[in-house]
mmCIF file of C-alpha atoms in Angstrom:
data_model
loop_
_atom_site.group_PDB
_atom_site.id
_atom_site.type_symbol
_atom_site.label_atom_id
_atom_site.label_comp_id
_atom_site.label_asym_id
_atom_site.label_seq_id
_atom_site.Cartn_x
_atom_site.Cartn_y
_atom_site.Cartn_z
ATOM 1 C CA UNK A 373 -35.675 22.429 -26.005
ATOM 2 C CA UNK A 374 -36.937 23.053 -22.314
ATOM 3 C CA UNK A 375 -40.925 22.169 -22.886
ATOM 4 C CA UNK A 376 -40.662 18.316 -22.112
ATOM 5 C CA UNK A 377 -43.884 17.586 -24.031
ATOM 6 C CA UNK A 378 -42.040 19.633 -27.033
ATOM 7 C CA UNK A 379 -38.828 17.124 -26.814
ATOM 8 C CA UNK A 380 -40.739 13.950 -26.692
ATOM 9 C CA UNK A 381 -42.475 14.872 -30.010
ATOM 10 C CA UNK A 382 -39.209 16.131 -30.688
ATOM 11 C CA UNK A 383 -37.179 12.662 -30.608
ATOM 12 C CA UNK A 384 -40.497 10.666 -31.918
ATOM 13 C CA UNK A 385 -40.574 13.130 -35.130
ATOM 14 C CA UNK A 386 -36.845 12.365 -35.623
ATOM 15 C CA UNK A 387 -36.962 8.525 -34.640
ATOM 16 C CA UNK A 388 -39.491 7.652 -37.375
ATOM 17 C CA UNK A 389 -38.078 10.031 -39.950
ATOM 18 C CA UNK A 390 -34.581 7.710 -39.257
ATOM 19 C CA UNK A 391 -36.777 4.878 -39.628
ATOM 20 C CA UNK A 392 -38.206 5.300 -43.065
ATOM 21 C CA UNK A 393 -34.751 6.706 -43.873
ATOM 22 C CA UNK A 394 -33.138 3.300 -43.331
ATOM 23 C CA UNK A 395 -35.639 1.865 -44.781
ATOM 24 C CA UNK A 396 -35.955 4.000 -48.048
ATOM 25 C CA UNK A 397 -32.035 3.038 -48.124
ATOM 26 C CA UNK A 398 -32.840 -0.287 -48.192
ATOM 27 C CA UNK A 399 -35.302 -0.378 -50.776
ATOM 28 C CA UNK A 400 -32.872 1.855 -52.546
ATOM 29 C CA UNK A 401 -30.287 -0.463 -52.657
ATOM 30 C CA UNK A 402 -32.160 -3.549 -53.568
ATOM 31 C CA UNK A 403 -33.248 -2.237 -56.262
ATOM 32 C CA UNK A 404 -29.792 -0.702 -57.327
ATOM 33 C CA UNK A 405 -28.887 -4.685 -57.001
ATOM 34 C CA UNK A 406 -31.704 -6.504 -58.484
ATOM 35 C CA UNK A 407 -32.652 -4.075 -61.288
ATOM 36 C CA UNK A 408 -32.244 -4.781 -65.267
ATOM 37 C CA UNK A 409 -31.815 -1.237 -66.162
ATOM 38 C CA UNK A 410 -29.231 1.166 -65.034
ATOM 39 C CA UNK A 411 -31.972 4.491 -64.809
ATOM 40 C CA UNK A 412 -35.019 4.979 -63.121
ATOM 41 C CA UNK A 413 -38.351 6.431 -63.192
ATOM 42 C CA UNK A 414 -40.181 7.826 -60.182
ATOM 43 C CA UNK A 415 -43.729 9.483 -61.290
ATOM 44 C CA UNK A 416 -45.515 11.177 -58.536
ATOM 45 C CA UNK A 417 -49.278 12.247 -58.854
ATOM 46 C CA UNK A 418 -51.367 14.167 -56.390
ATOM 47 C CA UNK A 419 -53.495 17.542 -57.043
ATOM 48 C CA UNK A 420 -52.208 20.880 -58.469
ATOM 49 C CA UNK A 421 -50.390 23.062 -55.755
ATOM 50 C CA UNK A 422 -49.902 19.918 -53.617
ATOM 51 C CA UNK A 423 -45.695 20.520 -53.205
ATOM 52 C CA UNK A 424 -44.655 17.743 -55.936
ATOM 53 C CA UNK A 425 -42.587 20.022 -57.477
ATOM 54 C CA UNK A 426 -41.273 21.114 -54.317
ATOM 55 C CA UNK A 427 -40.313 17.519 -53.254
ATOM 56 C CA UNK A 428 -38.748 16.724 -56.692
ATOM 57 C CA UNK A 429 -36.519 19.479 -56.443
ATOM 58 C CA UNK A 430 -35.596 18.790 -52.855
ATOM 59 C CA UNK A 431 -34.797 14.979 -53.629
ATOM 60 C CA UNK A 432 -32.744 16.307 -56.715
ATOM 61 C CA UNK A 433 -30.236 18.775 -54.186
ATOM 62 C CA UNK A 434 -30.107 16.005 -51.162
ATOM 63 C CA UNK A 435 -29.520 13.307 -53.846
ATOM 64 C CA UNK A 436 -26.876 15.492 -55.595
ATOM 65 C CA UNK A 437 -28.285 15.149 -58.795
ATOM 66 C CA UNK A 438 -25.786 15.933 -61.361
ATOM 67 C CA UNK A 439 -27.851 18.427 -64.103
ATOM 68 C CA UNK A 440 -29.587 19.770 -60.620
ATOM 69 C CA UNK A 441 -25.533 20.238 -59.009
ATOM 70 C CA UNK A 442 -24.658 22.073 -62.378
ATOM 71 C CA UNK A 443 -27.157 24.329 -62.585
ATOM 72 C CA UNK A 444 -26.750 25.470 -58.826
ATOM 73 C CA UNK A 445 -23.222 26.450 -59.407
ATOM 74 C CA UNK A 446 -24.853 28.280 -62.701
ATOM 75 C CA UNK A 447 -26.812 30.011 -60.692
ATOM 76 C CA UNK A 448 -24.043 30.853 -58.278
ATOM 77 C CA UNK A 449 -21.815 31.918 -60.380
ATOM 78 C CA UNK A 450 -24.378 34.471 -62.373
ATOM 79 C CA UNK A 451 -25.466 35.935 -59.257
ATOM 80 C CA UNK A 452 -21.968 36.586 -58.288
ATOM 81 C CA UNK A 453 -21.233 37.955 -61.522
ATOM 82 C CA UNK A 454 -24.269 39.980 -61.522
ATOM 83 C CA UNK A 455 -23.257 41.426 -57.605
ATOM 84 C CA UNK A 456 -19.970 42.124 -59.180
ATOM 85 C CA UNK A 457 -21.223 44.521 -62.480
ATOM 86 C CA UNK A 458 -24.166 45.653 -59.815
ATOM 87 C CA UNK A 459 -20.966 47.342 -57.600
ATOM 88 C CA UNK A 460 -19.020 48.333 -60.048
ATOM 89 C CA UNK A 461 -22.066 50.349 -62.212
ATOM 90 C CA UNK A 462 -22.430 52.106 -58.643
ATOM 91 C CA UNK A 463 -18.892 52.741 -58.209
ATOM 92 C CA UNK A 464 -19.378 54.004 -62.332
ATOM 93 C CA UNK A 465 -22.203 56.531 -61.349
ATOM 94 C CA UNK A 466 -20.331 57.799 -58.066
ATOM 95 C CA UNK A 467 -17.177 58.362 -59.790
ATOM 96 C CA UNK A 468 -19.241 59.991 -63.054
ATOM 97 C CA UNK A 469 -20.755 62.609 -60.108
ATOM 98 C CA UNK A 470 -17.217 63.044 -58.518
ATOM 99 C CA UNK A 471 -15.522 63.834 -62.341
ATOM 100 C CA UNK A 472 -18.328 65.917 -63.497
ATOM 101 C CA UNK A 473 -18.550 67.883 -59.926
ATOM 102 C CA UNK A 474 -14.794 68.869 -59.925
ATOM 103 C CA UNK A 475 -14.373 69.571 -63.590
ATOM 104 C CA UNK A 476 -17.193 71.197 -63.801
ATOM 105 C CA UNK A 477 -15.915 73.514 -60.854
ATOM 106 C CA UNK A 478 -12.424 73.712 -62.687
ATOM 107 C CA UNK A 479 -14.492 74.551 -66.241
ATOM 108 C CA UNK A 480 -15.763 77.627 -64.298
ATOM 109 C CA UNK A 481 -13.033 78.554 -62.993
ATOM 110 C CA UNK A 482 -11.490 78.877 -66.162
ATOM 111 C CA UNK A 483 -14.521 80.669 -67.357
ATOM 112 C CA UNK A 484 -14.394 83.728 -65.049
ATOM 113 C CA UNK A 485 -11.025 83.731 -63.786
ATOM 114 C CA UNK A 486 -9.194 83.129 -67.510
ATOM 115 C CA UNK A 487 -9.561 86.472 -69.102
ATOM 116 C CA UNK A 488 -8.715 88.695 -65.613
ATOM 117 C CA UNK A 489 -5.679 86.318 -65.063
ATOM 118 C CA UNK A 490 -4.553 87.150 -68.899
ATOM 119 C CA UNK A 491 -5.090 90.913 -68.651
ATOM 120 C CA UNK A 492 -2.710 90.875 -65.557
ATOM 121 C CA UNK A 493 -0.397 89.206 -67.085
ATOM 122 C CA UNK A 494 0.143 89.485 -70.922
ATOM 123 C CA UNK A 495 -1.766 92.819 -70.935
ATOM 124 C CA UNK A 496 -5.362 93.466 -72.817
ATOM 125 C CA UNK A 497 -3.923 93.541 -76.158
ATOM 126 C CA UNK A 498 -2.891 90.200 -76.074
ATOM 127 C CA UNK A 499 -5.269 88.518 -75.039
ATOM 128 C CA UNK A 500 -7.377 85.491 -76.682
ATOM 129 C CA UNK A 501 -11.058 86.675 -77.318
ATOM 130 C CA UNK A 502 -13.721 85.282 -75.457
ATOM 131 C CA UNK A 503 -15.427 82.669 -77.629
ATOM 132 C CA UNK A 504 -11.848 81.036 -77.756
ATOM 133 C CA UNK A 505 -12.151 80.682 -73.840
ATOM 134 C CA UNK A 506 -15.190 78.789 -74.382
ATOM 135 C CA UNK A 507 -13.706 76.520 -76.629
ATOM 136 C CA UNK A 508 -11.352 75.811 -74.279
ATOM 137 C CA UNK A 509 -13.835 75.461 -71.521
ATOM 138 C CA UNK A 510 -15.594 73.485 -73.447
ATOM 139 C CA UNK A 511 -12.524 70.874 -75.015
ATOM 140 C CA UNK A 512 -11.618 70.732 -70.944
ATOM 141 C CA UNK A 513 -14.772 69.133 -69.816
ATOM 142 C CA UNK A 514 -15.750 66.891 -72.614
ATOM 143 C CA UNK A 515 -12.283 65.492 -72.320
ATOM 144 C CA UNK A 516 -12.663 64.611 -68.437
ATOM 145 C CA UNK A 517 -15.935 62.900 -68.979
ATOM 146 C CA UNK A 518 -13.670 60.994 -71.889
ATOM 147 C CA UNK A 519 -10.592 60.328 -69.419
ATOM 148 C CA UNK A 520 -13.509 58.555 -67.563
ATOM 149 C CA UNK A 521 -14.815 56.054 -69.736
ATOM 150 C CA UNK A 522 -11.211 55.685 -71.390
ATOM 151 C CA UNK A 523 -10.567 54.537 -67.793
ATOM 152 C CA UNK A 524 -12.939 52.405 -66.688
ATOM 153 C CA UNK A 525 -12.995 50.651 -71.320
ATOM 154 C CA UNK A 526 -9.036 50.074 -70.579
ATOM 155 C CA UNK A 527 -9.349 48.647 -67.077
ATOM 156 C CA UNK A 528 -11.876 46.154 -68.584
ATOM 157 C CA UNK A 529 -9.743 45.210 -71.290
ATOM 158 C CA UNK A 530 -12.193 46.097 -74.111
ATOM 159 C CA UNK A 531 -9.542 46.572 -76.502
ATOM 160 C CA UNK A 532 -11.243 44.131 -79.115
ATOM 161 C CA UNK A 533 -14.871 45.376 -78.799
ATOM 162 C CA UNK A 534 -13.101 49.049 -78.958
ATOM 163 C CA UNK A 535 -10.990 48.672 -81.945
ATOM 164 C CA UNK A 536 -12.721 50.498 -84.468
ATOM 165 C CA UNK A 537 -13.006 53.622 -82.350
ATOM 166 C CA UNK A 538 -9.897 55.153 -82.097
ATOM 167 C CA UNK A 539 -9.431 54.956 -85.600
ATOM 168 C CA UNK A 540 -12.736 56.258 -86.537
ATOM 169 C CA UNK A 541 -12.476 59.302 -84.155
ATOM 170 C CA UNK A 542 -9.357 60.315 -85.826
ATOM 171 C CA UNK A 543 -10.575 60.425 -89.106
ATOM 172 C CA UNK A 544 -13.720 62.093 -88.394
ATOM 173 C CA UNK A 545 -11.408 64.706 -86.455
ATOM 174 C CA UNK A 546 -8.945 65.279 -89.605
ATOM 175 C CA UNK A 547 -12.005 65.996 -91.879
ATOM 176 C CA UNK A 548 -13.447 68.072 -89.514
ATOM 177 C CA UNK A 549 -10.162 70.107 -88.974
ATOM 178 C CA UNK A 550 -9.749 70.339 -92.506
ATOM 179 C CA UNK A 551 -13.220 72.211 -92.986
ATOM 180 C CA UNK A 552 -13.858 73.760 -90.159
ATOM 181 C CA UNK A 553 -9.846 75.614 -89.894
ATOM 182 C CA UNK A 554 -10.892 77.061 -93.314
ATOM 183 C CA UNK A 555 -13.626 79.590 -91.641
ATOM 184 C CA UNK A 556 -12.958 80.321 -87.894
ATOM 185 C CA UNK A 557 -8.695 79.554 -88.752
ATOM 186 C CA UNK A 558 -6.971 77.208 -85.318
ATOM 187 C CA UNK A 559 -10.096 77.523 -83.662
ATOM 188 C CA UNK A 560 -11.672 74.808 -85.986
ATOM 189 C CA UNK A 561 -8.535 72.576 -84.176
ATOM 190 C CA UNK A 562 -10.141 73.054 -80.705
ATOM 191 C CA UNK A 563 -14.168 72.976 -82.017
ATOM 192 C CA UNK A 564 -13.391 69.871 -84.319
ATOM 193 C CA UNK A 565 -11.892 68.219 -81.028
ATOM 194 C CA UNK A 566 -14.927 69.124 -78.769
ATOM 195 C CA UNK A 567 -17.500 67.493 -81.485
ATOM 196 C CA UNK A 568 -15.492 64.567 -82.289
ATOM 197 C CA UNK A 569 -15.507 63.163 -78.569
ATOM 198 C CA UNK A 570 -18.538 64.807 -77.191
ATOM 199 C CA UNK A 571 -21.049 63.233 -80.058
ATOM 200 C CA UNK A 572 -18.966 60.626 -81.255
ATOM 201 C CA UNK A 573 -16.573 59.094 -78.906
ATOM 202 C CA UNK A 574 -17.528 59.677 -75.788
ATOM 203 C CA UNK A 575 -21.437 58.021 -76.634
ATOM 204 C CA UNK A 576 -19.637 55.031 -78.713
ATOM 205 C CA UNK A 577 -17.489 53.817 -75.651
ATOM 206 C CA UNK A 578 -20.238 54.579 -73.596
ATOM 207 C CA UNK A 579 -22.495 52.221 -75.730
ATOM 208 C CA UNK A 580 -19.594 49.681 -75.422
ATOM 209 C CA UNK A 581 -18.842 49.681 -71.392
ATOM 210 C CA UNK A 582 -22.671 49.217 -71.359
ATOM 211 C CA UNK A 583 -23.529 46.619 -73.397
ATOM 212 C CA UNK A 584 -19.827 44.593 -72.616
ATOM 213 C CA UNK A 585 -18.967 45.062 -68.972
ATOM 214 C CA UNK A 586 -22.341 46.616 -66.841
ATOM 215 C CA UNK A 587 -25.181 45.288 -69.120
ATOM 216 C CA UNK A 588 -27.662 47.616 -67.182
ATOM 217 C CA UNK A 589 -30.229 50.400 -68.942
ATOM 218 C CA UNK A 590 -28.090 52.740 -70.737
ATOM 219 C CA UNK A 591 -30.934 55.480 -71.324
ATOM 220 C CA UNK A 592 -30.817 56.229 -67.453
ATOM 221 C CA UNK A 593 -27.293 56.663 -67.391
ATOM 222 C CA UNK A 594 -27.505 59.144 -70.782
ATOM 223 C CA UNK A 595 -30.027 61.419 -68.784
ATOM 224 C CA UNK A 596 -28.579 61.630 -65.837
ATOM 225 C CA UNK A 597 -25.033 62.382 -67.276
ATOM 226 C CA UNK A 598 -27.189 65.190 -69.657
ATOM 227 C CA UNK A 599 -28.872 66.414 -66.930
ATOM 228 C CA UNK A 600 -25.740 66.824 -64.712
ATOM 229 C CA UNK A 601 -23.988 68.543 -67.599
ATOM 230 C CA UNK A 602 -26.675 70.982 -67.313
ATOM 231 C CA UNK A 603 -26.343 72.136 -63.914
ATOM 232 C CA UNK A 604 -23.021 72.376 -65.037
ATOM 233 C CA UNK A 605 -23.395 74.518 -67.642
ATOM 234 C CA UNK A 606 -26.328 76.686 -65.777
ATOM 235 C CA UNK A 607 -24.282 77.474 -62.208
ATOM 236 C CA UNK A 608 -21.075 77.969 -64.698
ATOM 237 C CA UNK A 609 -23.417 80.850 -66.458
ATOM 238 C CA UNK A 610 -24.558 81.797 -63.153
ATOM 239 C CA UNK A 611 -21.393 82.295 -61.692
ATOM 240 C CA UNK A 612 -20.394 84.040 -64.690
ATOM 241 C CA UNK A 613 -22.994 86.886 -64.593
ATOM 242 C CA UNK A 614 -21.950 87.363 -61.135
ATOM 243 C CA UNK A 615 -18.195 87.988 -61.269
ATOM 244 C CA UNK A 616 -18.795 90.585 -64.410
ATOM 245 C CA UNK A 617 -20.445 92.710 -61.792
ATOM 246 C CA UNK A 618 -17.201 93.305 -59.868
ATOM 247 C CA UNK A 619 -15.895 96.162 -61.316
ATOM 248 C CA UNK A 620 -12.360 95.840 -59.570
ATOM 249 C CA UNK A 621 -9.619 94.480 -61.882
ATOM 250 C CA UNK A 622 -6.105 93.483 -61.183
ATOM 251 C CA UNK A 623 -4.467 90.969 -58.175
ATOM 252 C CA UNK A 624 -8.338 92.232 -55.513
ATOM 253 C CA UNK A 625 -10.940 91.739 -58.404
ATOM 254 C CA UNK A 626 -9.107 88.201 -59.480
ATOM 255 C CA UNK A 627 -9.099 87.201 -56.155
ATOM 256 C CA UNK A 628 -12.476 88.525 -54.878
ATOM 257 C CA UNK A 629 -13.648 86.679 -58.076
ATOM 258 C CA UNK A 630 -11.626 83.390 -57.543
ATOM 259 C CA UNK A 631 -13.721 83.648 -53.920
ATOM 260 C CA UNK A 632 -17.001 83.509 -55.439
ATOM 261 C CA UNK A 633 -16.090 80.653 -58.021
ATOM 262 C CA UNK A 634 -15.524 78.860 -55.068
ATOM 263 C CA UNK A 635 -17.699 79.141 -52.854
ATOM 264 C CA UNK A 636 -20.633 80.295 -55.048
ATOM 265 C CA UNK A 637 -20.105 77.620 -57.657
ATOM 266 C CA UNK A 638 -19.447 74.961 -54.867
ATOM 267 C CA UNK A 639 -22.715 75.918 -52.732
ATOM 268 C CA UNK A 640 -24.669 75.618 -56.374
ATOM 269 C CA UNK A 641 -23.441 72.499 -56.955
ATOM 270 C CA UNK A 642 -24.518 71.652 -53.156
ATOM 271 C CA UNK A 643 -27.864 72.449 -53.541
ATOM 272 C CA UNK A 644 -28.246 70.940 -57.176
ATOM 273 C CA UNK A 645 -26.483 67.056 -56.563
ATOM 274 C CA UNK A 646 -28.535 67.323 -53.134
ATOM 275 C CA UNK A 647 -31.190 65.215 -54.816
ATOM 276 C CA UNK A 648 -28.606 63.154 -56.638
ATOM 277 C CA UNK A 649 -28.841 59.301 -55.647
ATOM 278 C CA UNK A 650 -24.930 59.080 -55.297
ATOM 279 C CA UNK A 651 -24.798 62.811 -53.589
ATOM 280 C CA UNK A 652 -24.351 60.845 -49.871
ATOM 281 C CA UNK A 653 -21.770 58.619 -51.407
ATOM 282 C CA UNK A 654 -19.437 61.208 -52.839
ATOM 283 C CA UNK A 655 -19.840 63.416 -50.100
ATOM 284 C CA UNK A 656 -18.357 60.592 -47.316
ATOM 285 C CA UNK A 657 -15.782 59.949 -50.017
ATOM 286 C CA UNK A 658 -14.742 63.635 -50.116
ATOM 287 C CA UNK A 659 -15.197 63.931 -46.269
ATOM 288 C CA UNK A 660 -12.498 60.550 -46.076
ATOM 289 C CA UNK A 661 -9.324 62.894 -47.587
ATOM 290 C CA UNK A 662 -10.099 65.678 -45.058
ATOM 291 C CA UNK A 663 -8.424 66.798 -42.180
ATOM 292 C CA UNK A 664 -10.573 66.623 -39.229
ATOM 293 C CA UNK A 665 -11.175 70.392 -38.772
ATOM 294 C CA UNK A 666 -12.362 70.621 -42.325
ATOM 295 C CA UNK A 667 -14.763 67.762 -41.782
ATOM 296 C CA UNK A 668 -16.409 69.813 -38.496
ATOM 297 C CA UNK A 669 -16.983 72.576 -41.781
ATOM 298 C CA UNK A 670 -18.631 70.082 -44.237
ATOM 299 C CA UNK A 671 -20.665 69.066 -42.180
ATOM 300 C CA UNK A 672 -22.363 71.964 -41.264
ATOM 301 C CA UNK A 673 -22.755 73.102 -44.170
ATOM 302 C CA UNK A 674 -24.159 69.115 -45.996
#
């Protein structure tokens, strides 16, 4: 301190606070001495909202108090703990974005560019119709979003909590196999798949990772991931529409369409995550595996 004034008060302050130290000490330890009982009582009175509580607690740290010690390292320990789920939730929604982003680019993909590839290759008349390239659109994505959670239920251990569901899934999946191969013949394999994990699996080990490892609002995370399904299945549509109005076929009209799946589905999916919370996130992730030169690109057009 340079103020003189300011370090006389200074040294005073701290030479009378040492005084009543030593002699607080003193007192302390003749009672400790002369005493009959092994605990004591200290009551302090004074008005409401005059810091009692304040110095109570403050006596119990500096004393190390043993319940007050305890529940620090309670406290430190939860709010670690609750850091540590915080992070990896985040890290849960970012990679959720990234999964849904690039399977929902390869989904479309597979949408418009299936059928052309086919007729090039095995010839019209034996080809797969249409609605069985949806199906397998379809049993793609839902089991990406599954890979996910799988991933993130097995690297938390939750084999216990988790038991049931394996074995549930594949009985619900044999029935529906059963019934549904009856009327529209092997596709019932692929649409009995697709139901099984999208409305059964996929929400039950989503309902476990959130009440067992992030403990955080599930109903948030169940919109946004229906919501981002959407815009899947909308610039998927979109993209669609707008390759069946090429009218060249063979090698030029697969490739002029493979063009527009990717940049037309990409610049969609640009425009809709744009708003996204974790958009800025997966975007420097995705700029991180670049080369340089590419990096100039994405950021002109981000």
């Amino acid at each position: 301190v340079e103020d003189e004034n300011v370090k006389s008060l200074q040294e005073k302050a701290i030479e009378r606070i040492s005084q009543r130290k030593r002699k607080l000490n003193t007192l302390i330890t003749d009672l400790k001495n002369n005493s009959e009982w092994d605990a004591f009582t200290i009551a302090f009175y004074g008005e409401t909202n005059a810091g009692k509580s304040t110095v109570i607690e403050t006596l119990r740290i500096l004393l190390g108090e043993k319940e007050k010690v305890k529940q620090r390292e309670n406290f430190n320990e939860q709010a670690k703990l609750f850091n540590q789920e915080e992070k990896n939730y985040n890290d849960f929604k970012k990679f959720t974005l990234i999964i849904i982003w690039i399977s929902g680019f390869c989904t479309m993909c597979m949408l418009c560019l299936f059928q052309p590839f086919m007729k090039i290759w095995v010839t019209e008349k034996l080809m797969l119709e249409f609605h069985a390239v949806i199906l397998f659109c379809v049993y793609f994505f839902v089991n990406q979003i599954n890979l996910l959670m799988e991933a993130y239920k097995d690297a938390a251990g939750m084999w216990h909590e988790d038991r049931f569901r394996p074995l549930t899934l594949s009985v619900i999946n044999l029935v529906l196999n059963l019934i549904l191969v009856q009327f529209i013949g092997v596709y019932g394999v692929l649409l009995a798949s697709c139901i099984t994990k999208a409305f059964i699996g996929i929400p039950w080990v989503i309902y476990n990772l959130f009440h067992v490892v992030f403990r955080q609002n599930v109903s948030e995370y169940i919109k946004k991931l229906c919501l981002d399904i959407s815009i899947v299945l909308v610039v998927s549509v979109c993209i669609y529409k707008l390759c069946l109005l090429i009218p060249l076929e063979g090698i030029i009209g697969l490739g002029i369409k493979c063009i527009i799946c990717c940049l037309g589905g990409n610049l969609l999916y640009l425009m809709a995550f744009r708003l996204d919370k974790e958009y800025k996130s997966v975007i420097l992730i995705g700029k991180s595996i670049l080369p340089r030169r590419l990096k100039r690109i994405v950021d002109t057009i981000v």
